[in-house]
mmCIF file of C-alpha atoms in Angstrom:
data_model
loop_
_atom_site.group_PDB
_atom_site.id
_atom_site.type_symbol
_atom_site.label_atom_id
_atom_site.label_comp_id
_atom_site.label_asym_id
_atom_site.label_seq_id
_atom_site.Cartn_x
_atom_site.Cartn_y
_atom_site.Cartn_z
ATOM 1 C CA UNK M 1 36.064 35.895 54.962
ATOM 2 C CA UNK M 2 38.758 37.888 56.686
ATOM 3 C CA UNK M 3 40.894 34.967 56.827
ATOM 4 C CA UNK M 4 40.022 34.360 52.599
ATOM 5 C CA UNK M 5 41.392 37.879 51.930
ATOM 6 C CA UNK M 6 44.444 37.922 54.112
ATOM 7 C CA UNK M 7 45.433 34.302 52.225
ATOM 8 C CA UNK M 8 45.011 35.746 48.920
ATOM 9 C CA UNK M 9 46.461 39.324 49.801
ATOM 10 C CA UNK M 10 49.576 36.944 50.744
ATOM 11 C CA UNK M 11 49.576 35.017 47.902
ATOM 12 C CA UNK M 12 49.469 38.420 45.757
ATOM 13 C CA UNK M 13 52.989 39.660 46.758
ATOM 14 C CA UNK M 14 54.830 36.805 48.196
ATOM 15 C CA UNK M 15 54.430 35.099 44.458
ATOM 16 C CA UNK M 16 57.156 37.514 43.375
ATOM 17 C CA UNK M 17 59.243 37.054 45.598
ATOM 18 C CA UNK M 18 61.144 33.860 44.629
ATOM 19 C CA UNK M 19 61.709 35.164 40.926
ATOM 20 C CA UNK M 20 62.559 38.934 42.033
ATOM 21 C CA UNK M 21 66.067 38.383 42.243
ATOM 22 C CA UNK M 22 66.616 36.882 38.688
ATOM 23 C CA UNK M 23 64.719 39.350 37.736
ATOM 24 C CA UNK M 24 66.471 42.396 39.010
ATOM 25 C CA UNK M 25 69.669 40.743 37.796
ATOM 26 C CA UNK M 26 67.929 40.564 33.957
ATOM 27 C CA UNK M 27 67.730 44.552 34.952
ATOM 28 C CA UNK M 28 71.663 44.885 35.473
ATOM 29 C CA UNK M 29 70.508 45.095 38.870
ATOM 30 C CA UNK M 30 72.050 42.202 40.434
ATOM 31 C CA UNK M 31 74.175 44.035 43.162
ATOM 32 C CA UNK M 32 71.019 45.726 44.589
ATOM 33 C CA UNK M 33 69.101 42.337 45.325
ATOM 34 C CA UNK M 34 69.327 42.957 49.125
ATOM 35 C CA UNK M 35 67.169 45.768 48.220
ATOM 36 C CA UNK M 36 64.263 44.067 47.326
ATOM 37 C CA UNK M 37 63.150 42.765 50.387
ATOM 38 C CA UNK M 38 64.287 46.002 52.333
ATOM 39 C CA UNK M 39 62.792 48.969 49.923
ATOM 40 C CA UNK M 40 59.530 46.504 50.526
ATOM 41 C CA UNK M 41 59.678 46.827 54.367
ATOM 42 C CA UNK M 42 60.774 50.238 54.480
ATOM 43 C CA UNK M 43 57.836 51.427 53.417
ATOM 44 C CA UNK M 44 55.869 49.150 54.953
ATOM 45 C CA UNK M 45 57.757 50.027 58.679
ATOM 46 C CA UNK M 46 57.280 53.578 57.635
ATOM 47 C CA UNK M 47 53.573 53.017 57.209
ATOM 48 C CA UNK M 48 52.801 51.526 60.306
ATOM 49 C CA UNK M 49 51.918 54.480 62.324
ATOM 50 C CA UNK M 50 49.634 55.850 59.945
ATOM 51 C CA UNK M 51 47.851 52.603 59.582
ATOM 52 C CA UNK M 52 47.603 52.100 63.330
ATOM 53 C CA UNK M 53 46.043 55.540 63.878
ATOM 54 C CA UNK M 54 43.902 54.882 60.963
ATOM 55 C CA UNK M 55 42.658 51.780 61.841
ATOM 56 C CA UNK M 56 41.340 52.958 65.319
ATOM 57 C CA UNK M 57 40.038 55.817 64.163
ATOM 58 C CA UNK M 58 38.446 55.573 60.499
ATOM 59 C CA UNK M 59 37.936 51.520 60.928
ATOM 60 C CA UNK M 60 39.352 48.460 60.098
ATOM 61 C CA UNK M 61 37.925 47.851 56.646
ATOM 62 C CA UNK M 62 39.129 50.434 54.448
ATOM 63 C CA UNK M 63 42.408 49.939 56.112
ATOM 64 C CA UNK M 64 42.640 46.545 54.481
ATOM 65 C CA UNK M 65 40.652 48.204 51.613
ATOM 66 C CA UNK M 66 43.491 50.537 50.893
ATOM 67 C CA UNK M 67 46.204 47.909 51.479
ATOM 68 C CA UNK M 68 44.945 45.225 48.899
ATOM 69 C CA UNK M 69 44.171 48.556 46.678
ATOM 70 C CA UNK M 70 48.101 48.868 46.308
ATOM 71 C CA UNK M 71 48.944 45.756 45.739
ATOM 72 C CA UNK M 72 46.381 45.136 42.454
ATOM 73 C CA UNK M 73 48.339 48.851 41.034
ATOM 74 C CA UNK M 74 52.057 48.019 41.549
ATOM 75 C CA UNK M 75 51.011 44.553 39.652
ATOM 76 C CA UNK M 76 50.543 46.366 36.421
ATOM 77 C CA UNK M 77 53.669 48.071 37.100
ATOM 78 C CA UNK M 78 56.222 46.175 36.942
ATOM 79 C CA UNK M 79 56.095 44.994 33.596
ATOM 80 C CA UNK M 80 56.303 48.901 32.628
ATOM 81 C CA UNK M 81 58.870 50.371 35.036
ATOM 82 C CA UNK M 82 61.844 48.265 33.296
ATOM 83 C CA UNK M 83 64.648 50.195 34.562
ATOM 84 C CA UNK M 84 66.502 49.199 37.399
ATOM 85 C CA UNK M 85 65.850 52.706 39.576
ATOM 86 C CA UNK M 86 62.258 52.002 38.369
ATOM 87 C CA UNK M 87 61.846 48.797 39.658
ATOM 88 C CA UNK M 88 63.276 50.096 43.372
ATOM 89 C CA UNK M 89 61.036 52.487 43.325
ATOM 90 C CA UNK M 90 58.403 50.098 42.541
ATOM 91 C CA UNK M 91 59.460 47.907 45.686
ATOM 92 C CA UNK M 92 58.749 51.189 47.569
ATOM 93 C CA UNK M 93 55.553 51.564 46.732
ATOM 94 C CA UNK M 94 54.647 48.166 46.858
ATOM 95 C CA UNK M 95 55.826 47.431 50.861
ATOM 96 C CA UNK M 96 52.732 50.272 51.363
ATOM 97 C CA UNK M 97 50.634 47.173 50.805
ATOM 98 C CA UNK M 98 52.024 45.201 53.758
ATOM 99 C CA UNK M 99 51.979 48.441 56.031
ATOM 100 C CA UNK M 100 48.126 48.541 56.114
ATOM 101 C CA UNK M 101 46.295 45.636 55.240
ATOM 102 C CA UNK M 102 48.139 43.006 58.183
ATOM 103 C CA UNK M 103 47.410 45.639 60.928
ATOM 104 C CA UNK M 104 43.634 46.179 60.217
ATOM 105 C CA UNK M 105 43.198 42.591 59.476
ATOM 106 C CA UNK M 106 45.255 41.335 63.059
ATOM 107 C CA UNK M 107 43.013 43.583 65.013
ATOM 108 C CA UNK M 108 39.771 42.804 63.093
ATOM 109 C CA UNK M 109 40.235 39.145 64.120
ATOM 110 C CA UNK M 110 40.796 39.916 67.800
ATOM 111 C CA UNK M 111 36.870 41.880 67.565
ATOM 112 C CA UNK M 112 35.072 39.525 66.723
ATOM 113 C CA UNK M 113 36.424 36.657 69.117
ATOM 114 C CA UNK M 114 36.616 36.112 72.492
ATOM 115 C CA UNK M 115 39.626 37.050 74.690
ATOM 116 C CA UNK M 116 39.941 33.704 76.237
ATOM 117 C CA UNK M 117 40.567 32.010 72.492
ATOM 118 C CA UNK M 118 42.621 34.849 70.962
ATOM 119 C CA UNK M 119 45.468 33.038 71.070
ATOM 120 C CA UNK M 120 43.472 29.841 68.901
ATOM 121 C CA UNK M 121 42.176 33.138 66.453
ATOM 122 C CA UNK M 122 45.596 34.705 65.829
ATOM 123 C CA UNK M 123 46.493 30.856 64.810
ATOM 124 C CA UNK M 124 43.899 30.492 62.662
ATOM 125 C CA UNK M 125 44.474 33.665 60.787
ATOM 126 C CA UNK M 126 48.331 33.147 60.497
ATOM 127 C CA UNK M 127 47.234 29.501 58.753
ATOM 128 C CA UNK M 128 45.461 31.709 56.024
ATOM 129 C CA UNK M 129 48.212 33.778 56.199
ATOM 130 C CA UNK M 130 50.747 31.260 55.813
ATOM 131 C CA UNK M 131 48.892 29.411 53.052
ATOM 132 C CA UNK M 132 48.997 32.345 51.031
ATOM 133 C CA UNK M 133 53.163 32.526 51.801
ATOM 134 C CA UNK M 134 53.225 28.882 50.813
ATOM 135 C CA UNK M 135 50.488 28.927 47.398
ATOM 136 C CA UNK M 136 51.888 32.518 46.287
ATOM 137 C CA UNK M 137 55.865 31.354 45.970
ATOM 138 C CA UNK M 138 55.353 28.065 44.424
ATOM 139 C CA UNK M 139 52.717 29.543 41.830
ATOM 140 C CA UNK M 140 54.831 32.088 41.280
ATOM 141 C CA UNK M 141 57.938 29.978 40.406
ATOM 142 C CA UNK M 142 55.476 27.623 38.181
ATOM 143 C CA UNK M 143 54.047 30.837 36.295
ATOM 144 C CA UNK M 144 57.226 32.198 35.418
ATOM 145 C CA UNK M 145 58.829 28.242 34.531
ATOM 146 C CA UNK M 146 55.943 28.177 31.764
ATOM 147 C CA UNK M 147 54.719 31.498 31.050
ATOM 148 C CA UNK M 148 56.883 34.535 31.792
ATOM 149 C CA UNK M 149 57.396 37.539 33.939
ATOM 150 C CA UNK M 150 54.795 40.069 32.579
ATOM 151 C CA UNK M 151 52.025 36.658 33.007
ATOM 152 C CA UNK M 152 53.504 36.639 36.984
ATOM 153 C CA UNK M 153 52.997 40.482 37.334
ATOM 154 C CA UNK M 154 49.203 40.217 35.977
ATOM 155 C CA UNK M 155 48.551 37.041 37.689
ATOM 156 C CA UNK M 156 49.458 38.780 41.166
ATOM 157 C CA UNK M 157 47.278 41.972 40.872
ATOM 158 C CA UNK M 158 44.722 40.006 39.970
ATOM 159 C CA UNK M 159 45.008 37.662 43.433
ATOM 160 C CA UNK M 160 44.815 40.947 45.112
ATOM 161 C CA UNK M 161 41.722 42.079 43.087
ATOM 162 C CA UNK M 162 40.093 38.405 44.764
ATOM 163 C CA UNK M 163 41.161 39.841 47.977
ATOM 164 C CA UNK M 164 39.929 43.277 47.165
ATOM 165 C CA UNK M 165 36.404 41.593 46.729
ATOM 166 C CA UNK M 166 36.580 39.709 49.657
ATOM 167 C CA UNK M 167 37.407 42.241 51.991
ATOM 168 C CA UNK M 168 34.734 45.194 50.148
ATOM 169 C CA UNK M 169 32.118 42.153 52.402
ATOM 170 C CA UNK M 170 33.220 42.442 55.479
ATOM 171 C CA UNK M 171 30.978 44.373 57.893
ATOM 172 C CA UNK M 172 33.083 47.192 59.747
ATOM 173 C CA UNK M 173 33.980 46.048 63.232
ATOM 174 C CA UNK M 174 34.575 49.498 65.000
ATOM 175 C CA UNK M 175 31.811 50.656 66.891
ATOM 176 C CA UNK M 176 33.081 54.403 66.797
ATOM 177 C CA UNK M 177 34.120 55.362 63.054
ATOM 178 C CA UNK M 178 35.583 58.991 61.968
ATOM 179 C CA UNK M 179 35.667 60.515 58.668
ATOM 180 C CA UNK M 180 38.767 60.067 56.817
ATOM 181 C CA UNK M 181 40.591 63.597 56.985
ATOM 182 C CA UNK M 182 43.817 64.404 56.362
ATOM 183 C CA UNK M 183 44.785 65.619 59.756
ATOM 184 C CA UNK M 184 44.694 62.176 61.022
ATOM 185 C CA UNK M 185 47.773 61.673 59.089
ATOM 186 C CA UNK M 186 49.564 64.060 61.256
ATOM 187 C CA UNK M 187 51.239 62.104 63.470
ATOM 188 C CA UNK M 188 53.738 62.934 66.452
ATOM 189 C CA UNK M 189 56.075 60.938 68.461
ATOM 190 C CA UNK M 190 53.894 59.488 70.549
ATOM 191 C CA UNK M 191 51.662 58.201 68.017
ATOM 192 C CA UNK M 192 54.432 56.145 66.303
ATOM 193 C CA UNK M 193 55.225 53.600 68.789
ATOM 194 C CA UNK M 194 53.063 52.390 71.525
ATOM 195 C CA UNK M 195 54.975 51.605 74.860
ATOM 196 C CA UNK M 196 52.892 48.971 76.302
ATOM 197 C CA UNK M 197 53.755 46.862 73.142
ATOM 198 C CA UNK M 198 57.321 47.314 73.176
ATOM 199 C CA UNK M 199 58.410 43.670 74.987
ATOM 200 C CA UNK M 200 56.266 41.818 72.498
ATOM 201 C CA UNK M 201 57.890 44.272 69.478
ATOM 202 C CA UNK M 202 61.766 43.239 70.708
ATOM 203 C CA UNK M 203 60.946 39.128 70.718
ATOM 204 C CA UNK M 204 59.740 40.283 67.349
ATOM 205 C CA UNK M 205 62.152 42.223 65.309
ATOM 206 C CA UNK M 206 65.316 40.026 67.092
ATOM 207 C CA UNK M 207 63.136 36.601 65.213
ATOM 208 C CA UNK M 208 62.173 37.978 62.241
ATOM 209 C CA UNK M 209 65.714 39.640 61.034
ATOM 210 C CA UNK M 210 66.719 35.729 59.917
ATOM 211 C CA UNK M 211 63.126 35.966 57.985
ATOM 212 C CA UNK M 212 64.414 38.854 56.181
ATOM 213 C CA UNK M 213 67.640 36.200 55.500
ATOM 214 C CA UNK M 214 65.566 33.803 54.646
ATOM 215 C CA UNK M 215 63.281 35.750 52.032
ATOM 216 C CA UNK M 216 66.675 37.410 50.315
ATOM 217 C CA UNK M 217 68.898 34.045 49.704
ATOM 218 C CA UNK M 218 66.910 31.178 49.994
ATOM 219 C CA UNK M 219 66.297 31.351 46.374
ATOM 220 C CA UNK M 220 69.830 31.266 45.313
ATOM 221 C CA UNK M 221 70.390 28.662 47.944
ATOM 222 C CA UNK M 222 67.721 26.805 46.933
ATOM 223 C CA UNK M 223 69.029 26.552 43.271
ATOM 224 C CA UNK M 224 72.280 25.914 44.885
ATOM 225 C CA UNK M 225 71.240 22.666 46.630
ATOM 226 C CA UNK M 226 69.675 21.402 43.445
ATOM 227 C CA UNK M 227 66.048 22.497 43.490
ATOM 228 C CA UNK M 228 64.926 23.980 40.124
ATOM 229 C CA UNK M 229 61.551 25.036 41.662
ATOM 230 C CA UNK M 230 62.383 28.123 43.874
ATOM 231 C CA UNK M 231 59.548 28.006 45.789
ATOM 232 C CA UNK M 232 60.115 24.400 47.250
ATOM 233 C CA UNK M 233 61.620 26.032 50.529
ATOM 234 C CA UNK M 234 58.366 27.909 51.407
ATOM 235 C CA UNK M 235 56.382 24.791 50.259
ATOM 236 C CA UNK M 236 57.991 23.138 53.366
ATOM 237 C CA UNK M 237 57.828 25.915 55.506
ATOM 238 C CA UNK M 238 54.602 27.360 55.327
ATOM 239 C CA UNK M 239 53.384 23.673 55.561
ATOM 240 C CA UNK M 240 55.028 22.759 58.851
ATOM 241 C CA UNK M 241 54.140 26.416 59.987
ATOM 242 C CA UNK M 242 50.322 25.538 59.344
ATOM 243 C CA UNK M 243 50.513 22.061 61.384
ATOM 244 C CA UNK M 244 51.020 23.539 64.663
ATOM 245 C CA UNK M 245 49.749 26.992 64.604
ATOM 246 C CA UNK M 246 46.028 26.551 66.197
ATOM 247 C CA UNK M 247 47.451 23.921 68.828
ATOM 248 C CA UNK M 248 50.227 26.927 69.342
ATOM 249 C CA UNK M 249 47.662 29.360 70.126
ATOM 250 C CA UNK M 250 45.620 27.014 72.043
ATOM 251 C CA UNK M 251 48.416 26.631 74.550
ATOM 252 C CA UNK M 252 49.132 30.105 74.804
ATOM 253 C CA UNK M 253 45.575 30.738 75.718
ATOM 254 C CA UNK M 254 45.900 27.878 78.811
ATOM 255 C CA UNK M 255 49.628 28.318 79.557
ATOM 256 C CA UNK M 256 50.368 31.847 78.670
ATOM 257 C CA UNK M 257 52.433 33.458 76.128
ATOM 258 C CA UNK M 258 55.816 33.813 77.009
ATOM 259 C CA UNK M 259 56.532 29.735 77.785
ATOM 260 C CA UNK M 260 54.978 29.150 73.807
ATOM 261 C CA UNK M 261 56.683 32.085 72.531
ATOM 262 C CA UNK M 262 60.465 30.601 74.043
ATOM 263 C CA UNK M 263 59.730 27.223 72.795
ATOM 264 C CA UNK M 264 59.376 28.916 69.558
ATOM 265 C CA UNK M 265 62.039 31.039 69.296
ATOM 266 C CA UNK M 266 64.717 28.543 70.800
ATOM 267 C CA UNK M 267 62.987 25.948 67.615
ATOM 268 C CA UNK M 268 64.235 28.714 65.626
ATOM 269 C CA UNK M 269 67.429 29.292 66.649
ATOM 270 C CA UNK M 270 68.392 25.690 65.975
ATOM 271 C CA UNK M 271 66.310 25.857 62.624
ATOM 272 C CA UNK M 272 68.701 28.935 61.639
ATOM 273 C CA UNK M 273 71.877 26.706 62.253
ATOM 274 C CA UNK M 274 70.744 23.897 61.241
ATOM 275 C CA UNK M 275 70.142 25.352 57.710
ATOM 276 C CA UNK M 276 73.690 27.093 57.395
ATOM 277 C CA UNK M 277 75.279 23.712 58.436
ATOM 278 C CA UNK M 278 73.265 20.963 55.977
ATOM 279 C CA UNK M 279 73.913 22.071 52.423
ATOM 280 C CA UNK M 280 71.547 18.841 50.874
ATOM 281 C CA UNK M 281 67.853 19.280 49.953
ATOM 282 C CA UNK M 282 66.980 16.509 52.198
ATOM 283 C CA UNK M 283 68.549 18.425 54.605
ATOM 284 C CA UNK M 284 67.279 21.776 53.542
ATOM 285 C CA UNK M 285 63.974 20.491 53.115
ATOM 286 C CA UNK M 286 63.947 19.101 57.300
ATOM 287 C CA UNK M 287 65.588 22.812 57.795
ATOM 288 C CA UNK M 288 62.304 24.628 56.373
ATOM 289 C CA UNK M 289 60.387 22.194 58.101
ATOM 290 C CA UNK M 290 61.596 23.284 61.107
ATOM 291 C CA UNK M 291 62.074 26.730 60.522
ATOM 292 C CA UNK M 292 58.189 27.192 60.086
ATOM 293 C CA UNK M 293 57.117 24.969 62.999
ATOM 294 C CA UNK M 294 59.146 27.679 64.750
ATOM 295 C CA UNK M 295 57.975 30.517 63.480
ATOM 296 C CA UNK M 296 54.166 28.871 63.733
ATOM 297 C CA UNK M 297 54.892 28.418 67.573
ATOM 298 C CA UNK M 298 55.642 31.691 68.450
ATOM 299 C CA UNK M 299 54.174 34.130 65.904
ATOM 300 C CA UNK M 300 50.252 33.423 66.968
ATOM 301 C CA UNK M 301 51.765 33.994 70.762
ATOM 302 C CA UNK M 302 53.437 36.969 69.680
ATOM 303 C CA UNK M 303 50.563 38.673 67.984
ATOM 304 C CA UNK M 304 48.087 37.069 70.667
ATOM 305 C CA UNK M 305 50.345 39.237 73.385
ATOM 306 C CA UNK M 306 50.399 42.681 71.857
ATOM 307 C CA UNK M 307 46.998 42.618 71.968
ATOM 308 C CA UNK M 308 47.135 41.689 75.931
ATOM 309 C CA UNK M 309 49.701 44.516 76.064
ATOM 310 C CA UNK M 310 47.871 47.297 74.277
ATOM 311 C CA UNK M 311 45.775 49.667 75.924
ATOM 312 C CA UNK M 312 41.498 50.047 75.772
ATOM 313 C CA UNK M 313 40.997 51.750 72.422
ATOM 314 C CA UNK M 314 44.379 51.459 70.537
ATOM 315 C CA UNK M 315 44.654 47.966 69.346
ATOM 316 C CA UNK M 316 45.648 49.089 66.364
ATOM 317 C CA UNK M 317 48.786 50.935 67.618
ATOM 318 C CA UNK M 318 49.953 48.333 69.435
ATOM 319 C CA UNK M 319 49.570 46.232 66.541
ATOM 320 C CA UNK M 320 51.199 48.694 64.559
ATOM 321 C CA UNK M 321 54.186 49.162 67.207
ATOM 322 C CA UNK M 322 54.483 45.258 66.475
ATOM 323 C CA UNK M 323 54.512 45.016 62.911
ATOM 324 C CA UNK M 324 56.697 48.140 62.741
ATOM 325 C CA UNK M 325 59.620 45.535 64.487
ATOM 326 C CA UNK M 326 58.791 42.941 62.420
ATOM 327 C CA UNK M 327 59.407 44.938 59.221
ATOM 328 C CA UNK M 328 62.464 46.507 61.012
ATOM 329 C CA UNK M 329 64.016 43.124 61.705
ATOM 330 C CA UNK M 330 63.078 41.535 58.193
ATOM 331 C CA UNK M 331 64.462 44.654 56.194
ATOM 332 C CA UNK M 332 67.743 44.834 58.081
ATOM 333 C CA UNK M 333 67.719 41.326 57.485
ATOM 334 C CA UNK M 334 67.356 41.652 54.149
ATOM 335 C CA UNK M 335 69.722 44.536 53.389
ATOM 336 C CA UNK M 336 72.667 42.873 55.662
ATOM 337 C CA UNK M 337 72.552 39.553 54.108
ATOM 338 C CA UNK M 338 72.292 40.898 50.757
ATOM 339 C CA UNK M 339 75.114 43.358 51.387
ATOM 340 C CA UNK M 340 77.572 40.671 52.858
ATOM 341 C CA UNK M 341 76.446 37.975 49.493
ATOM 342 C CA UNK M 342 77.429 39.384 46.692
ATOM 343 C CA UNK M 343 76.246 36.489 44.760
ATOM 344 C CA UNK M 344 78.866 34.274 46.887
ATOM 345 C CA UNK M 345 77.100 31.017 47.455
ATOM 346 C CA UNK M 346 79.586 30.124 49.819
ATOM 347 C CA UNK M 347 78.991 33.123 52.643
ATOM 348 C CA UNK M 348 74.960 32.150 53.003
ATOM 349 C CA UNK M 349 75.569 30.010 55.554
ATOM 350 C CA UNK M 350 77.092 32.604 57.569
ATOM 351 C CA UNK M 351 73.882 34.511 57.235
ATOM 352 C CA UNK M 352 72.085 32.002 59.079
ATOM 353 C CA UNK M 353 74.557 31.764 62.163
ATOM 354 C CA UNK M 354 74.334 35.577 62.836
ATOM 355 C CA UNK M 355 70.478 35.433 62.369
ATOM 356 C CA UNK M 356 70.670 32.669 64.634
ATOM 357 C CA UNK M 357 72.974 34.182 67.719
ATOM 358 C CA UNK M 358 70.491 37.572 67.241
ATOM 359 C CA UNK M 359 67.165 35.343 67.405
ATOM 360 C CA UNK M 360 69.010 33.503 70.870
ATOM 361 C CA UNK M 361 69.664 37.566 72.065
ATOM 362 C CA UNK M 362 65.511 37.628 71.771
ATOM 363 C CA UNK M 363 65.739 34.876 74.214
ATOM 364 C CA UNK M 364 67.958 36.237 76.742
ATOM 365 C CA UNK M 365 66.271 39.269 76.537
ATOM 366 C CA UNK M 366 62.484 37.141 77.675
ATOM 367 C CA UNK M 367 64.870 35.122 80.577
ATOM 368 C CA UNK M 368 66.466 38.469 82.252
ATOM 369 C CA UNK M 369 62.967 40.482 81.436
ATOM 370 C CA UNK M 370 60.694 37.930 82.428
ATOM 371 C CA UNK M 371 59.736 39.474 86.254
ATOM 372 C CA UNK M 372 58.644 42.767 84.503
ATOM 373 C CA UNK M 373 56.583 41.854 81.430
ATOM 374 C CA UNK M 374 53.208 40.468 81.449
ATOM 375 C CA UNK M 375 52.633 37.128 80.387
#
């Protein structure tokens, strides 16, 4: 059921995301599209603490509760807020969505399995995930191709009013719940980042900065290379991401995280370079497919070791800690590539070659670090 929610809460606000930047540009907005992606993971990064602390403390559910909650509201929204300053604001608001609900759900899956098959679970959940990255863009792109934008808004609150139903059914994993108060939102410096977590939280935000790339311009690219559907890309990716995600996690279980997590990240590096170099859709098309067998290699590894890394009690910090990088590293991705485009087909491919040398710094980083982190 957990798995159910977190692939429609997916599908819910990655369906906007391949029309956003026409969208915006309909607005007058077109020079602020690397803002769409970032004002969405601002927030989100921002959240991250508060969902951590709340999700070891009040419990998991309303966590996810609160997160889906958001995402049904800003739905409505958008079709009202028709300025440009009132769609950025929207994107803020929105990215509190993403800053709750993936934290609770991560560490809900990792209570109710067994430590020895973590690894398999993460992989399993990131397939549910994934398939709500790959449904929600191509729906999206379909729903606004024969309906229109206000239809798209409305169509994703109401996936994240399925997930909202879904997740209300879930019996509360944490065995010692507190009463929501506001002085649990309080937070100082040590509650924003947990330590332990940090290794996993690098790998993370150095591979996920090209995802931020990825999410800003492969729409325009995607129209570029002759694909009038912009949610093809994802189609591929999410796909090829879901093949190898369970055996991913399976291995990490037997063979330990870090080897899975290189393999992955070194897939990605060549995915990232790959895609800047072949400008076809064949070639495009092999470059998503790639892209997400990377990024379904090592993310179940990754989220499988911040839970090894976190300490008895505060899973959902460390979880937090993680997803707090990951937001970092997609919203500077976002903002950067976006800055440098200015609606330049031409410079995208550049994009991808700095995304790519920063994801290969992730690897260094592993190869000179390897003595002192756990595996």
């Amino acid at each position: 059921m957990v798995c159910m929610g977190s692939l429609l809460f997916s599908a819910s606000f990655n369906m906007l995301i391949p029309e956003l930047p026409a969208y915006l540009s309909s607005l007058g907005g077109a020079e602020y599209i690397g803002l769409i992606i970032a004002l969405f993971t601002l927030t989100a990064g921002v959240s991250r603490p508060f969902s951590g602390i709340l999700t070891d403390t009040i419990g998991r559910k309303p966590v996810m509760l609160f997160g889906a909650f958001v995402c049904l509201i800003c739905g409505f929204f958008y079709p009202i807020l028709t300025s440009v300053s009132g769609f950025l604001l929207l994107r803020l608001a929105h990215g509190f969505s993403t800053g709750f609900t993936p934290t609770a759900a991560s560490t809900f899956v990792s209570d109710v399995v067994p430590h020895k098959r973590l690894g398999e679970a993460m992989g399993i959940h990131g397939i549910a995930f994934s398939t709500g990255m790959a449904i929600g863009p191509a729906l999206g792109s379909f729903i606004k191709l024969h309906f229109s934008y206000d239809v798209l808004f409305y169509s994703s609150s109401a996936m994240a009013l399925l997930a909202l139903l879904l997740i209300f059914n879930l019996k509360e994993t944490l065995p010692q719940r507190k009463e929501f108060n506001w002085s649990l939102l309080k937070v100082s410096r040590k509650d924003i980042i947990a330590p332990e977590a940090m290794p996993a939280a690098i790998v993370n935000f150095l591979a996920y900065i090209g995802f931020g790339v990825v999410l800003t311009l492969i729409p325009d690219w995607t129209e570029a290379v002759g694909f009038t559907n912009k949610g093809m890309f994802f189609i591929v990716f999410t796909i090829s991401s879901l093949l190898v995600r369970v055996v991913a996690g399976k291995l990490s279980d037997r063979h330990g995280r870090i080897k899975v997590i290189m393999v992955g990240v070194i897939l990605l590096i060549f995915a990232q370079f790959w895609m800047g170099y072949i400008n076809t859709p064949t070639g495009l098309m092999v470059g998503a497919g790639i892209y997400g067998l990377a990024m379904g290699v090592a993310t179940p590894a990754i989220y499988a070791w911040t839970i090894d890394l976190s300490l008895p009690g505060q899973k959902g910090k460390a979880m937090a800690t993680m997803y707090i990088a990951m937001e970092a590293g997609i919203g500077l991705g976002a903002l950067l590539s976006g800055w440098y485009y200015q609606e330049s087909i031409s410079r995208i491919p550049h994009t991808f070659y700095a995304s790519a040398i920063l994801a290969l710094i992730g690897v260094v980083y592993i190869l000179f670090r390897k003595g002192k982190i756990a595996n």
